[in-house]
Every structure is written in structure tokens, then in C-alpha cells.
PDB file of C-alpha atoms in Angstrom:
ATOM      1  CA  UNK A   1       3.288  -7.000  -5.623  1.00  0.00           C
ATOM      2  CA  UNK A   2       5.116  -4.126  -4.325  1.00  0.00           C
ATOM      3  CA  UNK A   3       3.641  -2.302  -1.433  1.00  0.00           C
ATOM      4  CA  UNK A   4       5.353   0.136   1.156  1.00  0.00           C
ATOM      5  CA  UNK A   5       3.479   0.741   3.269  1.00  0.00           C
ATOM      6  CA  UNK A   6       3.780   3.075   6.107  1.00  0.00           C
ATOM      7  CA  UNK A   7       2.288   3.174   9.354  1.00  0.00           C
ATOM      8  CA  UNK A   8       1.264   7.232   9.742  1.00  0.00           C
ATOM      9  CA  UNK A   9      -0.173   9.817  12.151  1.00  0.00           C
ATOM     10  CA  UNK A  10      -1.889  11.404   9.262  1.00  0.00           C
ATOM     11  CA  UNK A  11      -1.644  10.741   5.202  1.00  0.00           C
ATOM     12  CA  UNK A  12      -3.830  12.461   2.104  1.00  0.00           C
ATOM     13  CA  UNK A  13      -3.266  12.244  -1.608  1.00  0.00           C
ATOM     14  CA  UNK A  14      -4.795  15.116  -3.988  1.00  0.00           C
ATOM     15  CA  UNK A  15      -4.784  15.561  -6.980  1.00  0.00           C
ATOM     16  CA  UNK A  16      -5.815  18.722  -8.782  1.00  0.00           C
ATOM     17  CA  UNK A  17      -5.441  21.022  -5.189  1.00  0.00           C
ATOM     18  CA  UNK A  18      -8.314  18.617  -4.314  1.00  0.00           C
ATOM     19  CA  UNK A  19      -7.838  16.200  -1.555  1.00  0.00           C
ATOM     20  CA  UNK A  20      -9.249  12.987  -2.862  1.00  0.00           C
ATOM     21  CA  UNK A  21      -7.868  10.976   0.116  1.00  0.00           C
ATOM     22  CA  UNK A  22      -7.097  11.754   4.121  1.00  0.00           C
ATOM     23  CA  UNK A  23      -7.068   9.572   6.881  1.00  0.00           C
ATOM     24  CA  UNK A  24      -5.838   9.991  10.494  1.00  0.00           C
ATOM     25  CA  UNK A  25      -3.967   7.430  11.797  1.00  0.00           C
ATOM     26  CA  UNK A  26      -3.454   4.354  10.165  1.00  0.00           C
ATOM     27  CA  UNK A  27      -1.745   3.112   7.305  1.00  0.00           C
ATOM     28  CA  UNK A  28      -0.684   4.257   3.925  1.00  0.00           C
ATOM     29  CA  UNK A  29      -0.215   1.813   1.162  1.00  0.00           C
ATOM     30  CA  UNK A  30       1.986   2.691  -1.927  1.00  0.00           C
ATOM     31  CA  UNK A  31       0.809  -0.714  -4.362  1.00  0.00           C
ATOM     32  CA  UNK A  32       3.134  -1.422  -7.670  1.00  0.00           C
ATOM     33  CA  UNK A  33       1.855  -4.362  -9.721  1.00  0.00           C
ATOM     34  CA  UNK A  34       3.757  -6.563 -12.645  1.00  0.00           C
ATOM     35  CA  UNK A  35       2.500  -8.713 -14.926  1.00  0.00           C
ATOM     36  CA  UNK A  36       3.562 -11.804 -13.025  1.00  0.00           C
ATOM     37  CA  UNK A  37       0.915 -10.897  -9.701  1.00  0.00           C
ATOM     38  CA  UNK A  38      -2.375 -12.519  -9.628  1.00  0.00           C
ATOM     39  CA  UNK A  39      -4.982 -12.507  -7.107  1.00  0.00           C
ATOM     40  CA  UNK A  40      -3.393 -15.143  -4.901  1.00  0.00           C
ATOM     41  CA  UNK A  41      -0.609 -12.212  -4.877  1.00  0.00           C
ATOM     42  CA  UNK A  42      -3.906  -9.593  -3.991  1.00  0.00           C
ATOM     43  CA  UNK A  43      -5.263 -12.381  -1.004  1.00  0.00           C
ATOM     44  CA  UNK A  44      -1.664 -12.984   0.333  1.00  0.00           C
ATOM     45  CA  UNK A  45      -0.771  -9.474   0.998  1.00  0.00           C
ATOM     46  CA  UNK A  46      -3.906  -8.620   2.419  1.00  0.00           C
ATOM     47  CA  UNK A  47      -4.289 -10.993   5.084  1.00  0.00           C
ATOM     48  CA  UNK A  48       0.119  -9.411   5.560  1.00  0.00           C
ATOM     49  CA  UNK A  49      -1.477  -5.831   5.272  1.00  0.00           C
ATOM     50  CA  UNK A  50      -4.406  -5.623   7.445  1.00  0.00           C
ATOM     51  CA  UNK A  51      -2.373  -8.584  10.249  1.00  0.00           C
ATOM     52  CA  UNK A  52       0.586  -6.786  10.695  1.00  0.00           C
ATOM     53  CA  UNK A  53       1.287  -5.863  14.556  1.00  0.00           C
ATOM     54  CA  UNK A  54       2.880  -2.409  14.538  1.00  0.00           C
ATOM     55  CA  UNK A  55       1.037  -0.095  16.389  1.00  0.00           C
ATOM     56  CA  UNK A  56       1.492  -0.296  20.324  1.00  0.00           C
ATOM     57  CA  UNK A  57      -0.181  -1.382  22.189  1.00  0.00           C
ATOM     58  CA  UNK A  58      -0.157   0.159  25.656  1.00  0.00           C
ATOM     59  CA  UNK A  59       2.977  -1.447  26.943  1.00  0.00           C
ATOM     60  CA  UNK A  60       4.172   0.642  23.533  1.00  0.00           C
ATOM     61  CA  UNK A  61       4.856  -2.333  21.855  1.00  0.00           C
ATOM     62  CA  UNK A  62       4.135  -2.609  18.549  1.00  0.00           C
ATOM     63  CA  UNK A  63       1.882  -5.687  19.150  1.00  0.00           C
ATOM     64  CA  UNK A  64      -1.429  -4.155  17.524  1.00  0.00           C
ATOM     65  CA  UNK A  65      -2.870  -4.316  13.157  1.00  0.00           C
ATOM     66  CA  UNK A  66      -4.527  -1.669  11.587  1.00  0.00           C
ATOM     67  CA  UNK A  67      -7.272  -3.216  12.344  1.00  0.00           C
ATOM     68  CA  UNK A  68      -7.041  -3.410  15.968  1.00  0.00           C
ATOM     69  CA  UNK A  69      -6.833  -0.220  15.791  1.00  0.00           C
ATOM     70  CA  UNK A  70      -9.128   0.429  13.509  1.00  0.00           C
ATOM     71  CA  UNK A  71      -7.167   2.852  12.279  1.00  0.00           C
ATOM     72  CA  UNK A  72      -6.854   3.564   8.346  1.00  0.00           C
ATOM     73  CA  UNK A  73      -5.851   3.235   4.997  1.00  0.00           C
ATOM     74  CA  UNK A  74      -4.586   4.890   2.365  1.00  0.00           C
ATOM     75  CA  UNK A  75      -3.834   2.493  -1.031  1.00  0.00           C
ATOM     76  CA  UNK A  76      -2.057   4.296  -3.372  1.00  0.00           C
ATOM     77  CA  UNK A  77      -1.501   2.799  -6.527  1.00  0.00           C
ATOM     78  CA  UNK A  78       2.674   2.959  -7.593  1.00  0.00           C
ATOM     79  CA  UNK A  79       4.388   1.228 -10.568  1.00  0.00           C
ATOM     80  CA  UNK A  80       7.838   2.949 -10.290  1.00  0.00           C
ATOM     81  CA  UNK A  81       8.577   0.174  -7.242  1.00  0.00           C
ATOM     82  CA  UNK A  82       9.412  -1.736 -10.162  1.00  0.00           C
ATOM     83  CA  UNK A  83      12.418   0.213 -11.175  1.00  0.00           C
ATOM     84  CA  UNK A  84      15.412  -1.104 -12.242  1.00  0.00           C
ATOM     85  CA  UNK A  85      18.301   0.457 -11.873  1.00  0.00           C
ATOM     86  CA  UNK A  86      20.557  -2.018 -12.754  1.00  0.00           C
ATOM     87  CA  UNK A  87      21.900  -0.415 -15.591  1.00  0.00           C
ATOM     88  CA  UNK A  88      22.267   3.312 -16.211  1.00  0.00           C
ATOM     89  CA  UNK A  89      20.896   6.494 -14.141  1.00  0.00           C
ATOM     90  CA  UNK A  90      17.338   6.407 -15.988  1.00  0.00           C
ATOM     91  CA  UNK A  91      14.957   3.537 -13.876  1.00  0.00           C
ATOM     92  CA  UNK A  92      13.640   1.072 -16.400  1.00  0.00           C
ATOM     93  CA  UNK A  93       9.667   0.459 -15.538  1.00  0.00           C
ATOM     94  CA  UNK A  94       9.237  -3.135 -17.774  1.00  0.00           C
ATOM     95  CA  UNK A  95       8.112  -5.201 -15.261  1.00  0.00           C
ATOM     96  CA  UNK A  96       5.489  -2.870 -14.144  1.00  0.00           C
ATOM     97  CA  UNK A  97       1.851  -3.640 -15.931  1.00  0.00           C
ATOM     98  CA  UNK A  98       0.172  -1.888 -17.658  1.00  0.00           C
ATOM     99  CA  UNK A  99      -3.450  -0.401 -16.706  1.00  0.00           C
ATOM    100  CA  UNK A 100      -5.367  -3.074 -18.782  1.00  0.00           C
ATOM    101  CA  UNK A 101      -3.637  -5.740 -15.926  1.00  0.00           C
ATOM    102  CA  UNK A 102      -1.989  -3.691 -13.403  1.00  0.00           C
ATOM    103  CA  UNK A 103      -6.018  -2.269 -12.989  1.00  0.00           C
ATOM    104  CA  UNK A 104      -8.543  -4.559 -11.935  1.00  0.00           C
ATOM    105  CA  UNK A 105      -5.824  -6.047  -9.884  1.00  0.00           C
ATOM    106  CA  UNK A 106      -5.244  -2.916  -7.528  1.00  0.00           C
ATOM    107  CA  UNK A 107      -9.021  -3.080  -7.429  1.00  0.00           C
ATOM    108  CA  UNK A 108      -9.584  -6.291  -6.433  1.00  0.00           C
ATOM    109  CA  UNK A 109      -6.914  -5.693  -3.654  1.00  0.00           C
ATOM    110  CA  UNK A 110      -8.517  -2.246  -2.708  1.00  0.00           C
ATOM    111  CA  UNK A 111     -12.238  -4.691  -2.155  1.00  0.00           C
ATOM    112  CA  UNK A 112     -10.390  -7.034  -0.592  1.00  0.00           C
ATOM    113  CA  UNK A 113      -8.632  -5.263   1.867  1.00  0.00           C
ATOM    114  CA  UNK A 114     -12.085  -3.478   2.104  1.00  0.00           C
ATOM    115  CA  UNK A 115     -13.369  -6.381   3.159  1.00  0.00           C
ATOM    116  CA  UNK A 116     -10.888  -7.498   4.998  1.00  0.00           C
ATOM    117  CA  UNK A 117     -11.329  -4.793   7.886  1.00  0.00           C
ATOM    118  CA  UNK A 118     -14.625  -3.701   7.262  1.00  0.00           C
ATOM    119  CA  UNK A 119     -14.855  -0.290   6.221  1.00  0.00           C
ATOM    120  CA  UNK A 120     -13.801   1.470   2.706  1.00  0.00           C
ATOM    121  CA  UNK A 121     -10.470   2.322   2.439  1.00  0.00           C
ATOM    122  CA  UNK A 122      -8.852   5.151   0.352  1.00  0.00           C
ATOM    123  CA  UNK A 123      -7.327   5.406  -2.545  1.00  0.00           C
ATOM    124  CA  UNK A 124      -5.870   7.542  -4.976  1.00  0.00           C
ATOM    125  CA  UNK A 125      -6.921   7.895  -8.675  1.00  0.00           C
ATOM    126  CA  UNK A 126      -4.852   5.206 -10.791  1.00  0.00           C
ATOM    127  CA  UNK A 127      -2.525   6.871 -12.964  1.00  0.00           C
ATOM    128  CA  UNK A 128      -3.344  10.326 -11.836  1.00  0.00           C
ATOM    129  CA  UNK A 129      -0.568  13.069 -10.786  1.00  0.00           C
ATOM    130  CA  UNK A 130      -0.435  12.811  -6.628  1.00  0.00           C
ATOM    131  CA  UNK A 131       0.291  14.733  -4.998  1.00  0.00           C
ATOM    132  CA  UNK A 132       1.082  12.660  -1.421  1.00  0.00           C
ATOM    133  CA  UNK A 133       1.065  13.592   2.244  1.00  0.00           C
ATOM    134  CA  UNK A 134       2.133  11.468   5.753  1.00  0.00           C
ATOM    135  CA  UNK A 135       3.482  11.868   8.549  1.00  0.00           C
ATOM    136  CA  UNK A 136       5.215   8.982   9.052  1.00  0.00           C
ATOM    137  CA  UNK A 137       4.681   7.929  12.859  1.00  0.00           C
ATOM    138  CA  UNK A 138       7.857   6.315  13.917  1.00  0.00           C
ATOM    139  CA  UNK A 139       9.118   6.094  11.305  1.00  0.00           C
ATOM    140  CA  UNK A 140       7.877   2.709  10.583  1.00  0.00           C
ATOM    141  CA  UNK A 141       8.683   1.300   7.184  1.00  0.00           C
ATOM    142  CA  UNK A 142       7.570  -1.737   5.509  1.00  0.00           C
ATOM    143  CA  UNK A 143       8.574  -3.096   2.217  1.00  0.00           C
ATOM    144  CA  UNK A 144       6.653  -6.284   1.246  1.00  0.00           C
ATOM    145  CA  UNK A 145       6.586  -8.376  -2.105  1.00  0.00           C
ATOM    146  CA  UNK A 146       4.202 -10.744  -2.466  1.00  0.00           C
ATOM    147  CA  UNK A 147       7.240 -13.328  -4.630  1.00  0.00           C
ATOM    148  CA  UNK A 148       9.772 -12.903  -1.856  1.00  0.00           C
ATOM    149  CA  UNK A 149       7.698 -14.292   1.043  1.00  0.00           C
ATOM    150  CA  UNK A 150      10.633 -15.256   3.701  1.00  0.00           C
TER     151      UNK A 150
END
């Protein structure tokens, strides 16, 4: 699984001109699933995201997690994170999982994140045409790949 984490002052997801997710201080997580991903990848990412110390403490040092600040999270499915751009100018999405594989892993990821945080996690709608609006705070943007745990 690949995730792009953005620390946000605010973020929202709109579908068909209706806001379906809306947060203030917290994280926007764009999540891409590939066929090789497992529940173990999901669990590892949940722990990493919930405990990633990217929020400022009282000394303005990034030393607090989203859990520490009791921030919110929006999770958005993003198959384009698995785009291959090696050949030509049209990306290939062959590595991105089909919905029958991706949806259960995505749903489990959201459920595990809610358990880890002890609160509801907002989401977009899998496969929908979403408009994602965010105010990146910092900016802080981090890419995490469960297959590359360096």
C-alpha cells in the first residue's frame, strides 16, 4: 500500500457538489492499494500514520502525532498512486488493484485507523469522482510505502 500523508489546517471532500468529509487540523491520507498488499500492510501503515510525529509541540518542534493532538483524518482512495510512468506519456495503472481486491483492504484500513485513534475517520467514496480541497500546513507531505520500510 502507498499512502501520501498531508498535514492540514483544513480539508474536505466534495462529491456531486455535496461535502462528504470535512476536517480542521489533522491529516489527509491518500491511499493506493495494489494486488500484493495484505492486511499486514494495512496494520503497519495504520500504526505508522497514527503515531507519526509531524505536529508541533510547545517549542514548535515536530514532536506530536495526530493522536497526541486529537486531530482528525480524512482517508481518500487513490489508485493513481500506483501509476507507472516508465514508458510513454500515458501512465499505466496495471499495478493498482481492482475494486474487488482494493475495497476490502481500504475498508479494513479505515476501520483499523478508527480503532487506533479511538474516533471516527472521515472518507471519500471509493471510486467516486471527488474534489479534494486542503490547506497543507507547513507544507508537510510524506509518502509511505508499506513495501519499502526503510
